[in-house]
Coordinates of C-alpha atoms in Angstrom, one line a residue:
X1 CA 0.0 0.0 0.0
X2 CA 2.4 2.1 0.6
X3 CA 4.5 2.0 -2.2
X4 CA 1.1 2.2 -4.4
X5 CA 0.9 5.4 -2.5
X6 CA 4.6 6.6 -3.3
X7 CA 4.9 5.5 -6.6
X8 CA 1.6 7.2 -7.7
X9 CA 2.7 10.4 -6.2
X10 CA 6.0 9.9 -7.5
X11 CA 4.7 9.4 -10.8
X12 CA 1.6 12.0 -11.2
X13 CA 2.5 14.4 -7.9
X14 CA 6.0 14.8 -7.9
X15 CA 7.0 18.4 -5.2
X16 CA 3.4 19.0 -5.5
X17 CA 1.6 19.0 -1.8
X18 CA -0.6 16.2 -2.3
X19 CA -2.0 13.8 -5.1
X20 CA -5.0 13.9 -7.1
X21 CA -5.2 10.1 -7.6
X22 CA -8.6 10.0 -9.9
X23 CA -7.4 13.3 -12.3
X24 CA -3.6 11.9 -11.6
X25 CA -1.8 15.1 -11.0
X26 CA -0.6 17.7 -8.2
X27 CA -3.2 18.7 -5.3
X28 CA -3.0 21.5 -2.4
X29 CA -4.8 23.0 0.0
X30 CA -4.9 26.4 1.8
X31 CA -3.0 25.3 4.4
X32 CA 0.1 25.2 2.6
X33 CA -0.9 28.6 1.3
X34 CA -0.3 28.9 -2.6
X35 CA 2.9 26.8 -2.2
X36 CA 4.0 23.7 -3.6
X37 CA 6.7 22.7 -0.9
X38 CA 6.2 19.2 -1.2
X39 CA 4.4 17.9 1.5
X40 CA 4.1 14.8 0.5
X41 CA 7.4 14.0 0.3
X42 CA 8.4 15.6 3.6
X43 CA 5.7 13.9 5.3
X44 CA 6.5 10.2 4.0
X45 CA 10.3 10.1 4.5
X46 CA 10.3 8.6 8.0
X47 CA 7.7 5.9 7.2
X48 CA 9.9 4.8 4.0
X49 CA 12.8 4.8 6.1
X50 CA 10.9 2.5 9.1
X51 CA 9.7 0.4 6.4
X52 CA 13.3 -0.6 4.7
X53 CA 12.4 1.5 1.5
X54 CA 15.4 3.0 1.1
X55 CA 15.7 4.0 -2.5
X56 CA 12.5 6.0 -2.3
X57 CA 13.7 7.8 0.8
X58 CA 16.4 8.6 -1.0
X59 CA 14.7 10.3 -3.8
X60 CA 12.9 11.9 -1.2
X61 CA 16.1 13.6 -0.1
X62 CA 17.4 14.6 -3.1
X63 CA 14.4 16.2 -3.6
X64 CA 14.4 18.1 -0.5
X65 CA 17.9 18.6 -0.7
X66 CA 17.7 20.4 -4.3
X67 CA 14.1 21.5 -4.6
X68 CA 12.7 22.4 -0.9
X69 CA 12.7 26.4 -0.2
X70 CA 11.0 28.2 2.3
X71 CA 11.5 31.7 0.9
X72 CA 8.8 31.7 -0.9
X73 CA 5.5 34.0 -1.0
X74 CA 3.2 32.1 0.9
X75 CA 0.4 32.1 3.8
X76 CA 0.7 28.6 5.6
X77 CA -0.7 27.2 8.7
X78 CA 1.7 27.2 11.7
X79 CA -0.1 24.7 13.3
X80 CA 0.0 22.2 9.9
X81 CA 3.6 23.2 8.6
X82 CA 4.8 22.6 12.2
X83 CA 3.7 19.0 12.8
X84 CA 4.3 17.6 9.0
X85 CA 7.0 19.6 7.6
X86 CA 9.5 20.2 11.1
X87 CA 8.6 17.1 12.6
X88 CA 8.8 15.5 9.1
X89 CA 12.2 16.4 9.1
X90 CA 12.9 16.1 12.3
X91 CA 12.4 13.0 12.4
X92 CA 14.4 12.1 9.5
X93 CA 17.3 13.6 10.5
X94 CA 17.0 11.6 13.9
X95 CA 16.4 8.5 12.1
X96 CA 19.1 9.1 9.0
X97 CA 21.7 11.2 10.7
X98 CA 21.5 13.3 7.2
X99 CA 22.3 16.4 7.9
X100 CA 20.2 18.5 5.2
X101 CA 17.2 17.6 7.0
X102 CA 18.6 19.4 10.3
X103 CA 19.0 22.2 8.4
X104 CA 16.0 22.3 6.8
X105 CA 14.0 21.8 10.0
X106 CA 15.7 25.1 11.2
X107 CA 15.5 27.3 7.9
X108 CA 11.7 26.4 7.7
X109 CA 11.8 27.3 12.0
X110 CA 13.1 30.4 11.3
X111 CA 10.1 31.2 9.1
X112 CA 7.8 30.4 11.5
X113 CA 9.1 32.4 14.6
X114 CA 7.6 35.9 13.5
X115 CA 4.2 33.8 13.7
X116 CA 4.6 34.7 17.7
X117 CA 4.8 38.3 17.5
X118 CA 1.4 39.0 19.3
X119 CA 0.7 40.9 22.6
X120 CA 0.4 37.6 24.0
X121 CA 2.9 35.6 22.5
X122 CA 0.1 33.3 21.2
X123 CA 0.9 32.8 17.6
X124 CA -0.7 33.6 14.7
X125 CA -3.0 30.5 13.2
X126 CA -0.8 31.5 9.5
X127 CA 2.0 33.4 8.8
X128 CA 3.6 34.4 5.1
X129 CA 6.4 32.5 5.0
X130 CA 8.5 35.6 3.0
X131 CA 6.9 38.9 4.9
X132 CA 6.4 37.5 8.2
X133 CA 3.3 38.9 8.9
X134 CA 0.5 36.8 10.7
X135 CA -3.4 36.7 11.1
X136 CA -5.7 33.9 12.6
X137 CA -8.2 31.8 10.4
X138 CA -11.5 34.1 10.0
X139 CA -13.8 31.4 10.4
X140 CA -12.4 30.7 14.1
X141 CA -14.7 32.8 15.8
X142 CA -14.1 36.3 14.6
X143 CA -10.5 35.0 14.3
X144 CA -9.7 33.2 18.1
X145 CA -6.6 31.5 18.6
X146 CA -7.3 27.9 18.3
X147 CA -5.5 25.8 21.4
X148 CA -4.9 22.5 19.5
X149 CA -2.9 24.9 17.2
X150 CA -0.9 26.9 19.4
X151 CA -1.1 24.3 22.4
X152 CA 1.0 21.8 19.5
X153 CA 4.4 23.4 18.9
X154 CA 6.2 21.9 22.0
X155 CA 7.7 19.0 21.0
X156 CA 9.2 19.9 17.8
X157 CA 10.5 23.6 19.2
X158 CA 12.1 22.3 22.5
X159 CA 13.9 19.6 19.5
X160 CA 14.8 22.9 18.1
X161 CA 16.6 24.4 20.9
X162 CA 18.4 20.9 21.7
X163 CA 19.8 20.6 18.5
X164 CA 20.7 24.3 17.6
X165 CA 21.4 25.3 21.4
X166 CA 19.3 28.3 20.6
X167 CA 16.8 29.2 23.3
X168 CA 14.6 31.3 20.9
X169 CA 12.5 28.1 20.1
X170 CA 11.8 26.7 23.4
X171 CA 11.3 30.0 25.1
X172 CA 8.4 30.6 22.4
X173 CA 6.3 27.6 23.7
X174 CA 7.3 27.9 27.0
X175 CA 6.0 31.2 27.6
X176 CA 2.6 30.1 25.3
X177 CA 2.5 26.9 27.4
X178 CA 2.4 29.0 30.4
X179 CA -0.7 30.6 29.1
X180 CA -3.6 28.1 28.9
X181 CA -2.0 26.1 31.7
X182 CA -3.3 29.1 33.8
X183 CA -6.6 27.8 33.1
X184 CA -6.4 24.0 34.1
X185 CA -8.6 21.7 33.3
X186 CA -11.4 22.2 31.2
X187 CA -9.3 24.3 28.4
X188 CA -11.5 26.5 25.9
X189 CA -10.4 25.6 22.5
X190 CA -10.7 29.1 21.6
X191 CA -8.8 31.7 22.7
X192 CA -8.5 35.9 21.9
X193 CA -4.2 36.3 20.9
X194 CA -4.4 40.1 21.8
X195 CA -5.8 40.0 25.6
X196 CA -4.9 37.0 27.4
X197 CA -7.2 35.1 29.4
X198 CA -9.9 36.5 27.7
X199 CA -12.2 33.7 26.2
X200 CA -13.9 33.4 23.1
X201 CA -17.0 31.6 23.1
X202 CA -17.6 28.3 25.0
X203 CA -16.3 25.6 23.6
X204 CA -14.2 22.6 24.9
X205 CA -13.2 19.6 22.3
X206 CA -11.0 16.6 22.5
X207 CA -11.5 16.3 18.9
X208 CA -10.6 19.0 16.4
X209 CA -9.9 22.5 17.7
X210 CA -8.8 20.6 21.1
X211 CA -7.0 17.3 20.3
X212 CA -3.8 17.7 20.2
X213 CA -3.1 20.3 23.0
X214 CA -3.7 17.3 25.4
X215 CA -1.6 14.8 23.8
X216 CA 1.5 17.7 24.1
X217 CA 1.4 17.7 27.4
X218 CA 1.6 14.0 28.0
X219 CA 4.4 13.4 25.5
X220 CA 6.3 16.4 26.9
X221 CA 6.6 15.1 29.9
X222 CA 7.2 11.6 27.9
X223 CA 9.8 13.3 25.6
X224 CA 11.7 14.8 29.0
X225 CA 12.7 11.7 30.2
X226 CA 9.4 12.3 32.9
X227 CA 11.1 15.2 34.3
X228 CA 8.6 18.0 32.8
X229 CA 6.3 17.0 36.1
X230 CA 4.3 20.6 35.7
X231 CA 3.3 19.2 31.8
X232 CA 2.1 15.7 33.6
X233 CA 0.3 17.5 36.4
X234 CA -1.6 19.8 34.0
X235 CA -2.7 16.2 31.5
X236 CA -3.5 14.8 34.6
X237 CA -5.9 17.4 35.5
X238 CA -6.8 18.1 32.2
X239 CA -8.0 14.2 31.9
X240 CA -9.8 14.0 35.3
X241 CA -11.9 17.3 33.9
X242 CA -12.4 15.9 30.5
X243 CA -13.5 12.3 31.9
X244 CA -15.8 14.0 34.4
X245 CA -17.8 16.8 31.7
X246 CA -17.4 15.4 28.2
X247 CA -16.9 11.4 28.6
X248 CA -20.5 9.5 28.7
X249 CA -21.9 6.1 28.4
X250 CA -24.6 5.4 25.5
X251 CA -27.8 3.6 26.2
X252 CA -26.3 0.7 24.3
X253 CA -22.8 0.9 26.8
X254 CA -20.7 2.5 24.3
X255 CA -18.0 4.9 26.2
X256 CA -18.1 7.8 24.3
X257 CA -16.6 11.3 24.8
X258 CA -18.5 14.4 23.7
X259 CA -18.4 18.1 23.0
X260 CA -19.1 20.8 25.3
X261 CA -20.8 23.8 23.3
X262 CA -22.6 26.6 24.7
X263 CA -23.0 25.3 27.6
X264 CA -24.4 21.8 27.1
X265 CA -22.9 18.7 26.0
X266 CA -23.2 17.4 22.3
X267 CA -23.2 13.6 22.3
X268 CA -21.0 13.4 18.9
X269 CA -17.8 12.2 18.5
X270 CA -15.5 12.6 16.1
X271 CA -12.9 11.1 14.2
X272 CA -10.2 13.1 15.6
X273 CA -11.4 12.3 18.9
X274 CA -10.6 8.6 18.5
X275 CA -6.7 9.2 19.1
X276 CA -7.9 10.0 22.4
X277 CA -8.0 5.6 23.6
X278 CA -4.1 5.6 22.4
X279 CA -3.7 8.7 24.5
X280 CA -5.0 7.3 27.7
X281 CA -3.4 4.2 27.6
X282 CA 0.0 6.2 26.9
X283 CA -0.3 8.0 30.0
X284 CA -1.8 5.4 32.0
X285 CA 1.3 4.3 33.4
X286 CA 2.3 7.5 36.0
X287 CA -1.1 8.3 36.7
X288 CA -2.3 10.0 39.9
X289 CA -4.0 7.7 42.4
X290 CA -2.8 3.9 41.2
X291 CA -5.3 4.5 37.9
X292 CA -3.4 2.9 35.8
X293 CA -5.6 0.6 35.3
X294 CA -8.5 2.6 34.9
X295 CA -7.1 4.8 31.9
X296 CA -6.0 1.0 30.4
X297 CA -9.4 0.3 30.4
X298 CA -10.9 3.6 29.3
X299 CA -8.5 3.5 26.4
X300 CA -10.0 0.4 25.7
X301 CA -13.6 1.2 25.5
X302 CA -12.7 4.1 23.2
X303 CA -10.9 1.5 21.2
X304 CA -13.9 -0.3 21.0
X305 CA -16.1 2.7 20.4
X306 CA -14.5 3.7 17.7
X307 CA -14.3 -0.1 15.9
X308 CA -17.9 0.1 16.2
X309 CA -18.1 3.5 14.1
X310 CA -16.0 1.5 11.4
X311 CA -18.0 -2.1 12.0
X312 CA -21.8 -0.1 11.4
X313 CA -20.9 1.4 7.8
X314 CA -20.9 -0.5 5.1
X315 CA -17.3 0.0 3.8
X316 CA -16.2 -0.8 7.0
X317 CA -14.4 2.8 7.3
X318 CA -15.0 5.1 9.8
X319 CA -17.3 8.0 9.0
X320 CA -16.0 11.9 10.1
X321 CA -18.3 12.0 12.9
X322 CA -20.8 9.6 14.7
X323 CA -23.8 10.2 16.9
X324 CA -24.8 8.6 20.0
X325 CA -28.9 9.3 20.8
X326 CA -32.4 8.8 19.4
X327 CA -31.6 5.2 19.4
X328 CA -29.1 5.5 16.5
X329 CA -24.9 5.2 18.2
X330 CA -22.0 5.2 17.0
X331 CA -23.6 6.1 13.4
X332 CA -23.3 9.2 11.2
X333 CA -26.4 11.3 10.8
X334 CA -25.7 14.1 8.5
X335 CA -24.3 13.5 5.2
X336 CA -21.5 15.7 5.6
X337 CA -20.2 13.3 8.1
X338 CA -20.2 10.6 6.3
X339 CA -17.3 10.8 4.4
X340 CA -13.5 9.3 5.4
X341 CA -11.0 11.1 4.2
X342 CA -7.5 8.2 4.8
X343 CA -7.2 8.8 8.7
X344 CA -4.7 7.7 11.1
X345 CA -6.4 8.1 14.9
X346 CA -8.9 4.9 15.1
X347 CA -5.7 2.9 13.6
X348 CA -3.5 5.0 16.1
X349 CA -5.5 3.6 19.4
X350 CA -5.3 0.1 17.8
X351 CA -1.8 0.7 18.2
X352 CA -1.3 1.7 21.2
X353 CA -4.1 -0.7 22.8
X354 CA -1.9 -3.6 21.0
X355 CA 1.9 -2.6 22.2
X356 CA 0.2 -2.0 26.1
X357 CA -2.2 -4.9 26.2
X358 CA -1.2 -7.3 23.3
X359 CA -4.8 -8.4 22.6
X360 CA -5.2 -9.8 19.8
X361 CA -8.1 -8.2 18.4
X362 CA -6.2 -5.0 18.6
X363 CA -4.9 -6.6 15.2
X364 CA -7.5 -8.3 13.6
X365 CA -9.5 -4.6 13.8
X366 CA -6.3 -3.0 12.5
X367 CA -6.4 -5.9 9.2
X368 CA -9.9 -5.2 9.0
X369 CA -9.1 -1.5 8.1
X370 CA -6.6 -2.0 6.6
X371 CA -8.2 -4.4 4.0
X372 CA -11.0 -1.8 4.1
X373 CA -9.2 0.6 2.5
X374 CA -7.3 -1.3 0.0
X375 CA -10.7 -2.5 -1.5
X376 CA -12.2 0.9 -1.3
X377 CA -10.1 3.5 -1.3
X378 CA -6.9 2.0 -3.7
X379 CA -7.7 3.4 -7.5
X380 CA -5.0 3.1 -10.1
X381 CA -3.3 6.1 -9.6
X382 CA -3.0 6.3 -5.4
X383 CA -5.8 6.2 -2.5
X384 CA -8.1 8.2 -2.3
X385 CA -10.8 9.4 0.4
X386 CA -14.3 8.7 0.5
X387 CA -17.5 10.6 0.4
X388 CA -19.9 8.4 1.9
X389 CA -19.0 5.1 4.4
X390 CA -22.7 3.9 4.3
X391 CA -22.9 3.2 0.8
X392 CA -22.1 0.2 -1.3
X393 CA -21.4 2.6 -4.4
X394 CA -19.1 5.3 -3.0
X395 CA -17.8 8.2 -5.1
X396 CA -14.4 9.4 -4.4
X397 CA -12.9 13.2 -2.9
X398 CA -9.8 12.2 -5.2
X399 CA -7.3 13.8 -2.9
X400 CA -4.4 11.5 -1.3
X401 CA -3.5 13.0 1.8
X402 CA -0.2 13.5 3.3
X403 CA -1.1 12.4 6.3
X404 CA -2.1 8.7 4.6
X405 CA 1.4 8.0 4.3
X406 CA 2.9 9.9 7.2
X407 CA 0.1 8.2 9.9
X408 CA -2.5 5.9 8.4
X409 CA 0.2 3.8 6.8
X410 CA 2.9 3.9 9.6
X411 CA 0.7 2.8 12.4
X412 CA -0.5 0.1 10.3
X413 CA 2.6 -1.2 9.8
X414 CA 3.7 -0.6 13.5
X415 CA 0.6 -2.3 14.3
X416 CA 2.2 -5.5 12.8
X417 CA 5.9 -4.9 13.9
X418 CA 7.5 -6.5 17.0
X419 CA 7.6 -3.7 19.8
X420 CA 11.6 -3.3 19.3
X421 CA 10.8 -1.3 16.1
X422 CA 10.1 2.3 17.0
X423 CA 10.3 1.2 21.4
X424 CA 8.2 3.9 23.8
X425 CA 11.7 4.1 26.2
X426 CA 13.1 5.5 23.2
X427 CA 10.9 7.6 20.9
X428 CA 7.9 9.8 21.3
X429 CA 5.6 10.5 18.6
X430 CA 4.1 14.0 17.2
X431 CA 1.0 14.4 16.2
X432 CA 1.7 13.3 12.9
X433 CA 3.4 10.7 13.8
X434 CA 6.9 11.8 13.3
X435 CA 9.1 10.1 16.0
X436 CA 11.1 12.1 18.1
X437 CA 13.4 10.7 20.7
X438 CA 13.5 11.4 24.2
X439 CA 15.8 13.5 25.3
X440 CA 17.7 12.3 28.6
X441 CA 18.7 15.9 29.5
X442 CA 19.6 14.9 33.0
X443 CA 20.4 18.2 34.5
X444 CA 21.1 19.9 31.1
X445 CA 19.5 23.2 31.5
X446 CA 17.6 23.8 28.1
X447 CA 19.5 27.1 26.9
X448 CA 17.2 30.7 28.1
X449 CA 15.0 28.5 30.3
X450 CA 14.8 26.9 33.7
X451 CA 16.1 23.4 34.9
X452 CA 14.9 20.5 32.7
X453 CA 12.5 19.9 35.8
X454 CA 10.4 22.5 35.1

């Protein structure tokens, strides 16, 4: 699957963003602004290099090498360009030891750091990469900060800082981390960048607009070597507020967790959300309390929600979002839910459930998908998402995703590796599933910052 995926690109795509598998030539979206950077490419390498094909990484890297330029006239997303195209690299350096992808990483940082010129060092949602000038998305709620965006630049910057020894990168998420941390547990997923705490309107998700800023905390304290304890403290809390006002049980028993919106909760889940079973059972082991096993086991039922919303369509995919009342669960109810667009976070869980519990059927679900999507999504020239999961005649978005090869793909693989490949001691993974390792800073001070502890 993977190399279908490559070799179409390769062959129809090539430094474009994404793939148009159907039309068989270059795709992009607005969050790469009017660029073609590649995305693709830069997203992929570290799967090609986990998987032993080296030849295409190394096309990969000549590209990159010759062909990938950040000076360029363009509005990205901080929040996107961040996670596939830093931790993309990134993680290939780590993994390669080549040395262009170091320095791309930091040419591309560089780009990126005006982004946090705000009164409230909250970044900018997009920022041109040649100007340097920054504004939020305008559909965000008369244009609030959104926290899964801001709240997800940790990982990657503090990398930053320990392989440049420049402080400018850590102290930018530091002081932004500081910020919503203020305001433990239930976080707003909307903030206002110019007067800080100031909220926008009342909204609290673990799925998109949330996600991700949860999953930051837990793998910075992860990525520290567990010395970050403030990071673990605030998931901690952060988790005993999201179990307690968005996580329910459906009439048919199906744990499920919700969205908070103006002041009652929606009982939808989406997608996104389903990365949240892996999450738990990542952080399950330093709980608070001896709960351990109680986040095991709550990543587990959100494991099994989540193989029901894939096990009640017809394609056996997942749909974008799934209701749970009026006696319909774990279903899609408006057709522009219905769709599934290649992604990673129901395979991700699997994951995670398999390398901490080693149930079988942590597999079997993960073939199931995977099959899935080689019947229905796999047209000749790549994979491709779908528009509707209930229907036995599906008609295709015809855009191959970046995040197919750099997620989906990987954790499937993963899924079916021995745990030795890619071990939790040693690496942590972004959101995008670029592995980054742990740092064992012992009482390295992180340059411009306070003790390691911190």
């Amino acid at each position: 699957m993977m190399k279908h995926a490559w070799d179409s690109y390769r062959q129809y795509g090539w430094g474009h963003n994404e793939l148009k598998p159907l039309a068989k030539k270059g795709h992009s979206t607005n969050i790469f602004g009017n660029s073609q950077l590649g995305a693709t490419i830069v997203d992929a390498l570290d799967t090609l290099y986990i998987m032993g094909l080296h030849e295409e990484f190394k096309d990969g890297q000549e590209w990159i090498d010759q062909n990938l330029d950040f000076g360029v006239n363009a509005e990205v997303s901080v929040f996107e360009v961040n996670i596939r195209f830093i931790g993309g690299l990134l993680a290939a350096y780590y993994l390669s030891g080549q040395e262009v992808f170091k320095l791309k990483a930091v040419q591309l940082a560089e780009k990126l750091l005006p982004a946090f010129n705000t009164p409230t060092g909250i970044p900018w949602a997009m920022v041109n990469l040649k100007s340097g000038v920054g504004r939020n998305w305008g559909w965000a709620s008369a244009g609030s900060s959104i926290l899964a965006e801001f709240g997800t630049l940790h990982m990657e910057f503090v990398h930053l800082t320990y392989l440049t020894g420049n402080p400018a990168y850590y102290q930018k998420v530091a002081l932004q981390n500081q910020n919503p941390r203020s305001l433990v547990s239930l976080h707003r997923a909307l903030f206002n960048p110019f007067s800080f705490p100031s909220l926008s309107p009342d909204h609290t998700s673990v799925g998109g607009l949330g996600d991700s800023f949860y999953e930051y905390l837990l793998k910075a304290w992860l990525m520290s070597d567990k010395t970050d304890t403030e990071a673990r403290k605030t998931y901690d809390d952060a988790i005993e507020a999201i179990e307690r006002h968005l996580i329910r049980k459906s009439n048919g028993g199906l744990t499920f967790i919700g969205e908070w919106k103006n002041g009652h909760l929606e009982r939808k889940m989406g997608h996104l959300a389903c990365f949240a079973g892996g999450m738990f059972a990542l952080g399950a082991d330093g709980s608070p309390d001896d709960k351990a096993g109680h986040y095991l086991q709550l990543g587990a039922e959100i494991a099994h929600t989540c193989h029901e919303s894939y096990d009640r369509t017809v394609l056996k995919l997942g749909p974008e979002a799934f209701k749970f009342d009026s006696g319909l669960e774990a279903v899609a109810v408006r057709q522009n839910e219905k769709y599934y667009i290649l992604r990673p976070e129901v395979i991700e869980t699997y994951w995670y459930m398999w390398r901490f519990t080693h149930d079988p059927k942590y597999r079997q679900w993960g073939w199931e998908a995977a099959q899935a999507i080689d019947k229905y999504c796999r047209v000749s020239g790549g994979f491709s998402g779908v528009k509707d999961v209930y229907s036995s005649n599906p008609t295709y978005d015809d855009v191959q995703q970046s995040f197919f090869l750099a997620e989906t793909l990987k954790y499937l693989y993963l899924l079916f590796s021995s745990d030795d490949l890619m071990p939790f001691e040693s690496w942590v993974f972004n959101t995008e599933a670029h592995p980054l390792p742990v740092l064992h800073l012992g009482n390295i001070t992180l340059p411009g910052s306070e003790p390691a502890q911190r």
